[in-house]
Amino acid sequence: QESRGLGDVYKRQLLTSARVHNIVTDHIRPELVGKSAKRTEQELEYSKQVFNEAGLAQFADLKFSKGTSANIAKMKFSVVVEVLVDGNNLKKTLKSNETKPFISITNTGSQWTGAAGTWLKEDAFKEKSEISICRFWNYFQKHYLAATKQDVANIKRPLYLSDFDYLLKAKFEQGVDKKNINLDEYKKFWDWIGPGLKKIRYQLHCLWLFVEGYFCAFVTGTEAENILSSQAVGTFIIRLSERIKGGFVISYKNSSGVRHYLIQFDDTDKKKTLIDFLRKSQSLVFLMQVKNYDTWEKNFTNHNKDTALEGKYKKPPKPRKNQSLRGTPYDTILL
């Protein structure tokens, strides 16, 4: 008998009849089945559990020595049981039914995009080659909330109809008139949006910028130009690139009009975050924020970037004191 809680706890219960007595069991052993079974032949961590007096065993923190990469996996549980039935000793290996499918990844940074894309496809399409766009968006919303680490009981930035319109127009020829999506179209869509969601999820401060609406994301270049046209010079919007997978664009207004800057690979790294880049860019002064949490329409407001981002700025290094080197006339800093 299987049940799985919200905390990813697998429970197994041994059910017996009134004729069975003196039950003796070994450790319950989980094992992977399916395409990924050969990749994870080593013993699982925290996998040795036994039935308690009520015949219940729990696996609260199973860990795999190797991941399933982007492959869907399932598990079975087996246990060797010795029982006394009608005076006869019997020894048997019992196996559970397969669990619901899942994916195990060991390197979240490099494997997340492939694993998350496979899981969304499995969840939405099941074994179908084409589904309605409405069904797909329902599942995409659920996976989007998981990708952006939002609590379903306290959602700060859901996807609204205007966001779905953006996604449709960005990657599908039919735009908002699209009725169905097939597997080939899904692959093209995920190849574009997946890397962007990964950067939002894992890059330092990107998730905060996104959830708070300072990373507007779902805004086209044309829409950005329309919004910025009435704003002061130095006003900017951070959005997704419609052309470059995983690309972030800064649309900003200068004295000649609205420009679009694709954030380069070396603009940010482990020591320099996107917020650090924004802080040092003198052309960027007023940061646009999108809020549509209380309405179905997007509402844009601008903020001085230093006021909005100050709490995320790195603290400046403490000034060094000037101390003459002993026995020399030299200072240790430039005055």
PDB file of C-alpha atoms in Angstrom, residues 33-256:
ATOM      1  CA  VAL A  33      12.884   0.673 -12.310  1.00  0.00           C
ATOM      2  CA  GLY A  34      12.749   1.864 -15.887  1.00  0.00           C
ATOM      3  CA  LYS A  35      15.339   3.470 -18.157  1.00  0.00           C
ATOM      4  CA  SER A  36      17.324   5.007 -15.312  1.00  0.00           C
ATOM      5  CA  ALA A  37      17.694   1.856 -13.209  1.00  0.00           C
ATOM      6  CA  LYS A  38      21.182   1.020 -14.516  1.00  0.00           C
ATOM      7  CA  ARG A  39      22.420   4.549 -13.749  1.00  0.00           C
ATOM      8  CA  THR A  40      21.681   4.184 -10.047  1.00  0.00           C
ATOM      9  CA  GLU A  41      22.660   0.658  -9.121  1.00  0.00           C
ATOM     10  CA  GLN A  42      24.501   1.799  -5.996  1.00  0.00           C
ATOM     11  CA  GLU A  43      22.647   1.595  -2.713  1.00  0.00           C
ATOM     12  CA  LEU A  44      20.429   4.556  -1.910  1.00  0.00           C
ATOM     13  CA  GLU A  45      21.186   6.689   1.138  1.00  0.00           C
ATOM     14  CA  TYR A  46      18.727   6.543   4.060  1.00  0.00           C
ATOM     15  CA  SER A  47      17.105   3.519   2.436  1.00  0.00           C
ATOM     16  CA  LYS A  48      17.300   0.942   5.237  1.00  0.00           C
ATOM     17  CA  GLN A  49      13.964   0.990   7.010  1.00  0.00           C
ATOM     18  CA  VAL A  50      11.960  -1.652   8.847  1.00  0.00           C
ATOM     19  CA  PHE A  51       8.281  -1.997   9.639  1.00  0.00           C
ATOM     20  CA  ASN A  52       7.215  -0.736  13.054  1.00  0.00           C
ATOM     21  CA  GLU A  53       4.725  -2.527  15.305  1.00  0.00           C
ATOM     22  CA  ALA A  54       1.846  -1.113  13.272  1.00  0.00           C
ATOM     23  CA  GLY A  55       3.346  -2.529  10.074  1.00  0.00           C
ATOM     24  CA  LEU A  56       4.333   0.913   8.761  1.00  0.00           C
ATOM     25  CA  ALA A  57       7.677   2.081   7.347  1.00  0.00           C
ATOM     26  CA  GLN A  58       8.597   5.587   6.234  1.00  0.00           C
ATOM     27  CA  PHE A  59      11.296   6.828   3.845  1.00  0.00           C
ATOM     28  CA  ALA A  60      11.600  10.521   4.612  1.00  0.00           C
ATOM     29  CA  ASP A  61      14.874  11.488   2.944  1.00  0.00           C
ATOM     30  CA  LEU A  62      15.847   9.096   0.177  1.00  0.00           C
ATOM     31  CA  LYS A  63      18.966  10.184  -1.692  1.00  0.00           C
ATOM     32  CA  PHE A  64      20.429   8.744  -4.860  1.00  0.00           C
ATOM     33  CA  SER A  65      24.154   8.288  -5.400  1.00  0.00           C
ATOM     34  CA  LYS A  66      23.598   9.197  -9.061  1.00  0.00           C
ATOM     35  CA  GLY A  67      20.821  11.162 -10.697  1.00  0.00           C
ATOM     36  CA  THR A  68      18.383  10.013 -13.335  1.00  0.00           C
ATOM     37  CA  SER A  69      19.522  12.947 -15.498  1.00  0.00           C
ATOM     38  CA  ALA A  70      16.507  14.076 -17.536  1.00  0.00           C
ATOM     39  CA  ASN A  71      14.911  10.611 -17.495  1.00  0.00           C
ATOM     40  CA  ILE A  72      11.657   9.765 -15.760  1.00  0.00           C
ATOM     41  CA  ALA A  73      12.106   7.081 -13.109  1.00  0.00           C
ATOM     42  CA  LYS A  74       9.920   5.019 -10.799  1.00  0.00           C
ATOM     43  CA  MET A  75      10.635   2.939  -7.708  1.00  0.00           C
ATOM     44  CA  LYS A  76       9.583  -0.384  -6.288  1.00  0.00           C
ATOM     45  CA  PHE A  77      10.029  -1.528  -2.707  1.00  0.00           C
ATOM     46  CA  SER A  78      10.789  -5.131  -1.764  1.00  0.00           C
ATOM     47  CA  VAL A  79      11.085  -6.974   1.533  1.00  0.00           C
ATOM     48  CA  VAL A  80      11.819 -10.568   2.544  1.00  0.00           C
ATOM     49  CA  VAL A  81       9.087 -11.838   4.882  1.00  0.00           C
ATOM     50  CA  GLU A  82       8.943 -14.970   7.031  1.00  0.00           C
ATOM     51  CA  VAL A  83       5.495 -15.877   8.342  1.00  0.00           C
ATOM     52  CA  LEU A  84       3.691 -18.696  10.050  1.00  0.00           C
ATOM     53  CA  VAL A  85       0.536 -19.660   8.142  1.00  0.00           C
ATOM     54  CA  ASP A  86      -1.629 -22.521   9.438  1.00  0.00           C
ATOM     55  CA  GLY A  87       1.393 -23.945  11.240  1.00  0.00           C
ATOM     56  CA  ASN A  88       3.690 -23.729   8.204  1.00  0.00           C
ATOM     57  CA  ASN A  89       6.745 -21.457   7.945  1.00  0.00           C
ATOM     58  CA  LEU A  90       6.829 -19.537   4.675  1.00  0.00           C
ATOM     59  CA  LYS A  91       9.538 -17.221   3.331  1.00  0.00           C
ATOM     60  CA  LYS A  92       8.742 -14.873   0.460  1.00  0.00           C
ATOM     61  CA  THR A  93       9.959 -11.708  -1.194  1.00  0.00           C
ATOM     62  CA  LEU A  94       7.163  -9.175  -1.488  1.00  0.00           C
ATOM     63  CA  LYS A  95       7.310  -6.328  -4.003  1.00  0.00           C
ATOM     64  CA  SER A  96       5.215  -3.180  -4.074  1.00  0.00           C
ATOM     65  CA  ASN A  97       3.611  -1.595  -7.083  1.00  0.00           C
ATOM     66  CA  GLU A  98       5.604   1.057  -8.901  1.00  0.00           C
ATOM     67  CA  THR A  99       5.556   4.550  -7.437  1.00  0.00           C
ATOM     68  CA  LYS A 100       4.442   7.594  -9.332  1.00  0.00           C
ATOM     69  CA  PRO A 101       7.117   8.833 -11.778  1.00  0.00           C
ATOM     70  CA  PHE A 102       9.801  11.267 -10.636  1.00  0.00           C
ATOM     71  CA  ILE A 103      13.205  12.684 -11.591  1.00  0.00           C
ATOM     72  CA  SER A 104      16.287  12.705  -9.358  1.00  0.00           C
ATOM     73  CA  ILE A 105      19.069  15.217 -10.094  1.00  0.00           C
ATOM     74  CA  THR A 106      22.427  15.459  -8.346  1.00  0.00           C
ATOM     75  CA  ASN A 107      23.722  18.726  -9.838  1.00  0.00           C
ATOM     76  CA  THR A 108      20.870  21.209  -9.708  1.00  0.00           C
ATOM     77  CA  GLY A 109      22.725  23.913 -11.608  1.00  0.00           C
ATOM     78  CA  SER A 110      23.612  21.944 -14.727  1.00  0.00           C
ATOM     79  CA  GLN A 111      20.765  19.415 -14.791  1.00  0.00           C
ATOM     80  CA  TRP A 112      17.785  21.544 -13.791  1.00  0.00           C
ATOM     81  CA  THR A 113      16.710  22.759 -17.251  1.00  0.00           C
ATOM     82  CA  GLY A 114      16.589  19.280 -18.797  1.00  0.00           C
ATOM     83  CA  ALA A 115      14.997  17.663 -15.758  1.00  0.00           C
ATOM     84  CA  ALA A 116      12.358  20.381 -15.298  1.00  0.00           C
ATOM     85  CA  GLY A 117      11.486  20.301 -18.998  1.00  0.00           C
ATOM     86  CA  THR A 118      11.087  16.534 -19.008  1.00  0.00           C
ATOM     87  CA  TRP A 119       8.973  16.626 -15.871  1.00  0.00           C
ATOM     88  CA  LEU A 120       6.627  19.311 -17.267  1.00  0.00           C
ATOM     89  CA  LYS A 121       6.237  17.316 -20.491  1.00  0.00           C
ATOM     90  CA  GLU A 122       5.454  14.124 -18.563  1.00  0.00           C
ATOM     91  CA  ASP A 123       3.006  15.921 -16.299  1.00  0.00           C
ATOM     92  CA  ALA A 124       1.130  17.826 -19.017  1.00  0.00           C
ATOM     93  CA  PHE A 125       1.209  15.487 -22.012  1.00  0.00           C
ATOM     94  CA  LYS A 126       1.173  12.108 -20.234  1.00  0.00           C
ATOM     95  CA  GLU A 127       1.324   9.801 -23.280  1.00  0.00           C
ATOM     96  CA  LYS A 128      -0.363  12.202 -25.711  1.00  0.00           C
ATOM     97  CA  SER A 129       1.396  13.873 -28.622  1.00  0.00           C
ATOM     98  CA  GLU A 130      -0.841  16.961 -28.578  1.00  0.00           C
ATOM     99  CA  ILE A 131      -2.923  18.693 -25.915  1.00  0.00           C
ATOM    100  CA  SER A 132      -5.020  21.844 -25.674  1.00  0.00           C
ATOM    101  CA  ILE A 133      -3.199  25.081 -24.927  1.00  0.00           C
ATOM    102  CA  CYS A 134      -5.507  25.611 -21.930  1.00  0.00           C
ATOM    103  CA  ARG A 135      -4.437  22.298 -20.401  1.00  0.00           C
ATOM    104  CA  PHE A 136      -0.794  23.139 -21.048  1.00  0.00           C
ATOM    105  CA  TRP A 137      -1.023  26.551 -19.353  1.00  0.00           C
ATOM    106  CA  ASN A 138      -2.630  24.989 -16.286  1.00  0.00           C
ATOM    107  CA  TYR A 139       0.336  22.655 -15.891  1.00  0.00           C
ATOM    108  CA  PHE A 140       2.860  25.323 -16.856  1.00  0.00           C
ATOM    109  CA  GLN A 141       1.526  27.603 -14.114  1.00  0.00           C
ATOM    110  CA  LYS A 142       2.098  24.859 -11.541  1.00  0.00           C
ATOM    111  CA  HIS A 143       5.647  24.170 -12.708  1.00  0.00           C
ATOM    112  CA  TYR A 144       6.406  27.888 -13.032  1.00  0.00           C
ATOM    113  CA  LEU A 145       5.509  28.396  -9.359  1.00  0.00           C
ATOM    114  CA  ALA A 146       7.813  25.535  -8.399  1.00  0.00           C
ATOM    115  CA  ALA A 147      10.619  26.913 -10.588  1.00  0.00           C
ATOM    116  CA  THR A 148      10.344  30.350  -8.966  1.00  0.00           C
ATOM    117  CA  LYS A 149      10.160  28.817  -5.464  1.00  0.00           C
ATOM    118  CA  GLN A 150       6.776  30.290  -4.619  1.00  0.00           C
ATOM    119  CA  ASP A 151       4.580  28.917  -1.875  1.00  0.00           C
ATOM    120  CA  VAL A 152       1.200  27.991  -3.354  1.00  0.00           C
ATOM    121  CA  ALA A 153      -0.408  29.242  -0.138  1.00  0.00           C
ATOM    122  CA  ASN A 154       1.226  32.661  -0.555  1.00  0.00           C
ATOM    123  CA  ILE A 155       1.828  33.345  -4.256  1.00  0.00           C
ATOM    124  CA  LYS A 156       3.525  36.701  -4.862  1.00  0.00           C
ATOM    125  CA  ARG A 157       3.830  36.618  -8.635  1.00  0.00           C
ATOM    126  CA  PRO A 158       1.537  34.246 -10.514  1.00  0.00           C
ATOM    127  CA  LEU A 159       1.228  34.123 -14.273  1.00  0.00           C
ATOM    128  CA  TYR A 160      -1.660  36.254 -15.509  1.00  0.00           C
ATOM    129  CA  LEU A 161      -3.491  36.231 -18.834  1.00  0.00           C
ATOM    130  CA  SER A 162      -1.255  39.025 -20.099  1.00  0.00           C
ATOM    131  CA  ASP A 163       1.794  36.859 -19.322  1.00  0.00           C
ATOM    132  CA  PHE A 164       0.311  33.926 -21.233  1.00  0.00           C
ATOM    133  CA  ASP A 165      -0.411  36.287 -24.135  1.00  0.00           C
ATOM    134  CA  TYR A 166       3.252  37.315 -24.109  1.00  0.00           C
ATOM    135  CA  LEU A 167       4.430  33.688 -24.132  1.00  0.00           C
ATOM    136  CA  LEU A 168       2.075  32.823 -26.979  1.00  0.00           C
ATOM    137  CA  LYS A 169       3.133  35.785 -29.102  1.00  0.00           C
ATOM    138  CA  ALA A 170       6.823  35.246 -28.356  1.00  0.00           C
ATOM    139  CA  LYS A 171       7.111  31.668 -29.587  1.00  0.00           C
ATOM    140  CA  PHE A 172       3.991  30.613 -31.508  1.00  0.00           C
ATOM    141  CA  GLU A 173       2.996  31.843 -34.954  1.00  0.00           C
ATOM    142  CA  GLN A 174      -0.731  31.740 -34.163  1.00  0.00           C
ATOM    143  CA  GLY A 175      -0.221  33.908 -31.087  1.00  0.00           C
ATOM    144  CA  VAL A 176      -3.240  34.201 -28.810  1.00  0.00           C
ATOM    145  CA  ASP A 177      -5.361  32.269 -31.337  1.00  0.00           C
ATOM    146  CA  LYS A 178      -3.397  29.066 -30.745  1.00  0.00           C
ATOM    147  CA  LYS A 179      -5.644  26.198 -29.598  1.00  0.00           C
ATOM    148  CA  ASN A 180      -3.308  23.197 -29.221  1.00  0.00           C
ATOM    149  CA  ILE A 181       0.361  22.443 -28.633  1.00  0.00           C
ATOM    150  CA  ASN A 182       2.251  19.352 -29.824  1.00  0.00           C
ATOM    151  CA  LEU A 183       5.495  17.832 -28.562  1.00  0.00           C
ATOM    152  CA  ASP A 184       7.690  19.481 -31.215  1.00  0.00           C
ATOM    153  CA  GLU A 185       6.255  22.885 -30.368  1.00  0.00           C
ATOM    154  CA  TYR A 186       6.695  22.196 -26.680  1.00  0.00           C
ATOM    155  CA  LYS A 187      10.376  21.378 -27.190  1.00  0.00           C
ATOM    156  CA  LYS A 188      10.986  24.678 -29.010  1.00  0.00           C
ATOM    157  CA  PHE A 189       9.094  26.555 -26.316  1.00  0.00           C
ATOM    158  CA  TRP A 190      10.999  24.945 -23.429  1.00  0.00           C
ATOM    159  CA  ASP A 191      14.369  25.325 -25.166  1.00  0.00           C
ATOM    160  CA  TRP A 192      13.662  29.068 -25.057  1.00  0.00           C
ATOM    161  CA  ILE A 193      11.964  29.587 -21.679  1.00  0.00           C
ATOM    162  CA  GLY A 194      13.758  26.852 -19.691  1.00  0.00           C
ATOM    163  CA  PRO A 195      17.230  28.483 -19.551  1.00  0.00           C
ATOM    164  CA  GLY A 196      15.645  31.791 -18.530  1.00  0.00           C
ATOM    165  CA  LEU A 197      13.720  30.185 -15.667  1.00  0.00           C
ATOM    166  CA  LYS A 198      16.907  28.447 -14.571  1.00  0.00           C
ATOM    167  CA  LYS A 199      18.791  31.768 -14.362  1.00  0.00           C
ATOM    168  CA  ILE A 200      15.906  33.343 -12.454  1.00  0.00           C
ATOM    169  CA  ARG A 201      15.900  30.395 -10.048  1.00  0.00           C
ATOM    170  CA  TYR A 202      19.625  30.099  -9.386  1.00  0.00           C
ATOM    171  CA  GLN A 203      21.452  33.376 -10.112  1.00  0.00           C
ATOM    172  CA  LEU A 204      21.989  35.465  -7.003  1.00  0.00           C
ATOM    173  CA  HIS A 205      19.267  38.122  -6.522  1.00  0.00           C
ATOM    174  CA  CYS A 206      17.547  37.254  -9.842  1.00  0.00           C
ATOM    175  CA  LEU A 207      14.739  35.421  -8.070  1.00  0.00           C
ATOM    176  CA  TRP A 208      14.201  38.361  -5.701  1.00  0.00           C
ATOM    177  CA  LEU A 209      14.154  40.832  -8.611  1.00  0.00           C
ATOM    178  CA  PHE A 210      11.646  38.658 -10.452  1.00  0.00           C
ATOM    179  CA  VAL A 211       9.229  37.922  -7.612  1.00  0.00           C
ATOM    180  CA  GLU A 212       9.220  41.588  -6.552  1.00  0.00           C
ATOM    181  CA  GLY A 213       8.438  42.656 -10.129  1.00  0.00           C
ATOM    182  CA  TYR A 214      11.670  44.587 -10.731  1.00  0.00           C
ATOM    183  CA  PHE A 215      12.558  42.002 -13.377  1.00  0.00           C
ATOM    184  CA  CYS A 216       9.467  42.524 -15.539  1.00  0.00           C
ATOM    185  CA  ALA A 217      10.414  39.567 -17.774  1.00  0.00           C
ATOM    186  CA  PHE A 218       7.222  39.094 -19.822  1.00  0.00           C
ATOM    187  CA  VAL A 219       7.456  42.298 -21.851  1.00  0.00           C
ATOM    188  CA  THR A 220       8.127  42.492 -25.598  1.00  0.00           C
ATOM    189  CA  GLY A 221      10.557  44.966 -27.122  1.00  0.00           C
ATOM    190  CA  THR A 222       7.685  46.916 -28.689  1.00  0.00           C
ATOM    191  CA  GLU A 223       5.801  47.027 -25.394  1.00  0.00           C
ATOM    192  CA  ALA A 224       8.942  48.220 -23.605  1.00  0.00           C
ATOM    193  CA  GLU A 225       9.345  51.041 -26.128  1.00  0.00           C
ATOM    194  CA  ASN A 226       5.738  52.137 -25.619  1.00  0.00           C
ATOM    195  CA  ILE A 227       6.123  52.123 -21.828  1.00  0.00           C
ATOM    196  CA  LEU A 228       9.429  53.990 -21.827  1.00  0.00           C
ATOM    197  CA  SER A 229       8.408  56.601 -24.387  1.00  0.00           C
ATOM    198  CA  SER A 230       6.690  58.707 -21.717  1.00  0.00           C
ATOM    199  CA  GLN A 231       9.347  58.139 -19.054  1.00  0.00           C
ATOM    200  CA  ALA A 232      12.383  60.223 -18.093  1.00  0.00           C
ATOM    201  CA  VAL A 233      15.815  59.616 -19.604  1.00  0.00           C
ATOM    202  CA  GLY A 234      17.552  56.876 -17.608  1.00  0.00           C
ATOM    203  CA  THR A 235      14.403  54.804 -17.050  1.00  0.00           C
ATOM    204  CA  PHE A 236      14.825  51.089 -17.813  1.00  0.00           C
ATOM    205  CA  ILE A 237      13.019  47.750 -17.908  1.00  0.00           C
ATOM    206  CA  ILE A 238      14.590  44.312 -17.396  1.00  0.00           C
ATOM    207  CA  ARG A 239      12.915  41.684 -19.587  1.00  0.00           C
ATOM    208  CA  LEU A 240      13.383  38.337 -21.288  1.00  0.00           C
ATOM    209  CA  SER A 241      14.818  38.210 -24.784  1.00  0.00           C
ATOM    210  CA  GLU A 242      12.349  36.879 -27.325  1.00  0.00           C
ATOM    211  CA  ARG A 243      15.195  35.778 -29.627  1.00  0.00           C
ATOM    212  CA  ILE A 244      18.007  34.515 -27.372  1.00  0.00           C
ATOM    213  CA  LYS A 245      17.233  31.542 -25.126  1.00  0.00           C
ATOM    214  CA  GLY A 246      18.028  32.427 -21.535  1.00  0.00           C
ATOM    215  CA  GLY A 247      18.837  35.990 -22.567  1.00  0.00           C
ATOM    216  CA  PHE A 248      18.027  39.014 -20.403  1.00  0.00           C
ATOM    217  CA  VAL A 249      17.524  42.416 -22.024  1.00  0.00           C
ATOM    218  CA  ILE A 250      17.649  45.907 -20.532  1.00  0.00           C
ATOM    219  CA  SER A 251      15.432  48.304 -22.474  1.00  0.00           C
ATOM    220  CA  TYR A 252      16.339  51.859 -21.478  1.00  0.00           C
ATOM    221  CA  LYS A 253      15.639  55.413 -22.522  1.00  0.00           C
ATOM    222  CA  ASN A 254      18.463  57.774 -23.409  1.00  0.00           C
ATOM    223  CA  SER A 255      18.594  61.138 -25.138  1.00  0.00           C
ATOM    224  CA  SER A 256      18.141  59.556 -28.586  1.00  0.00           C
TER     225      SER A 256
END
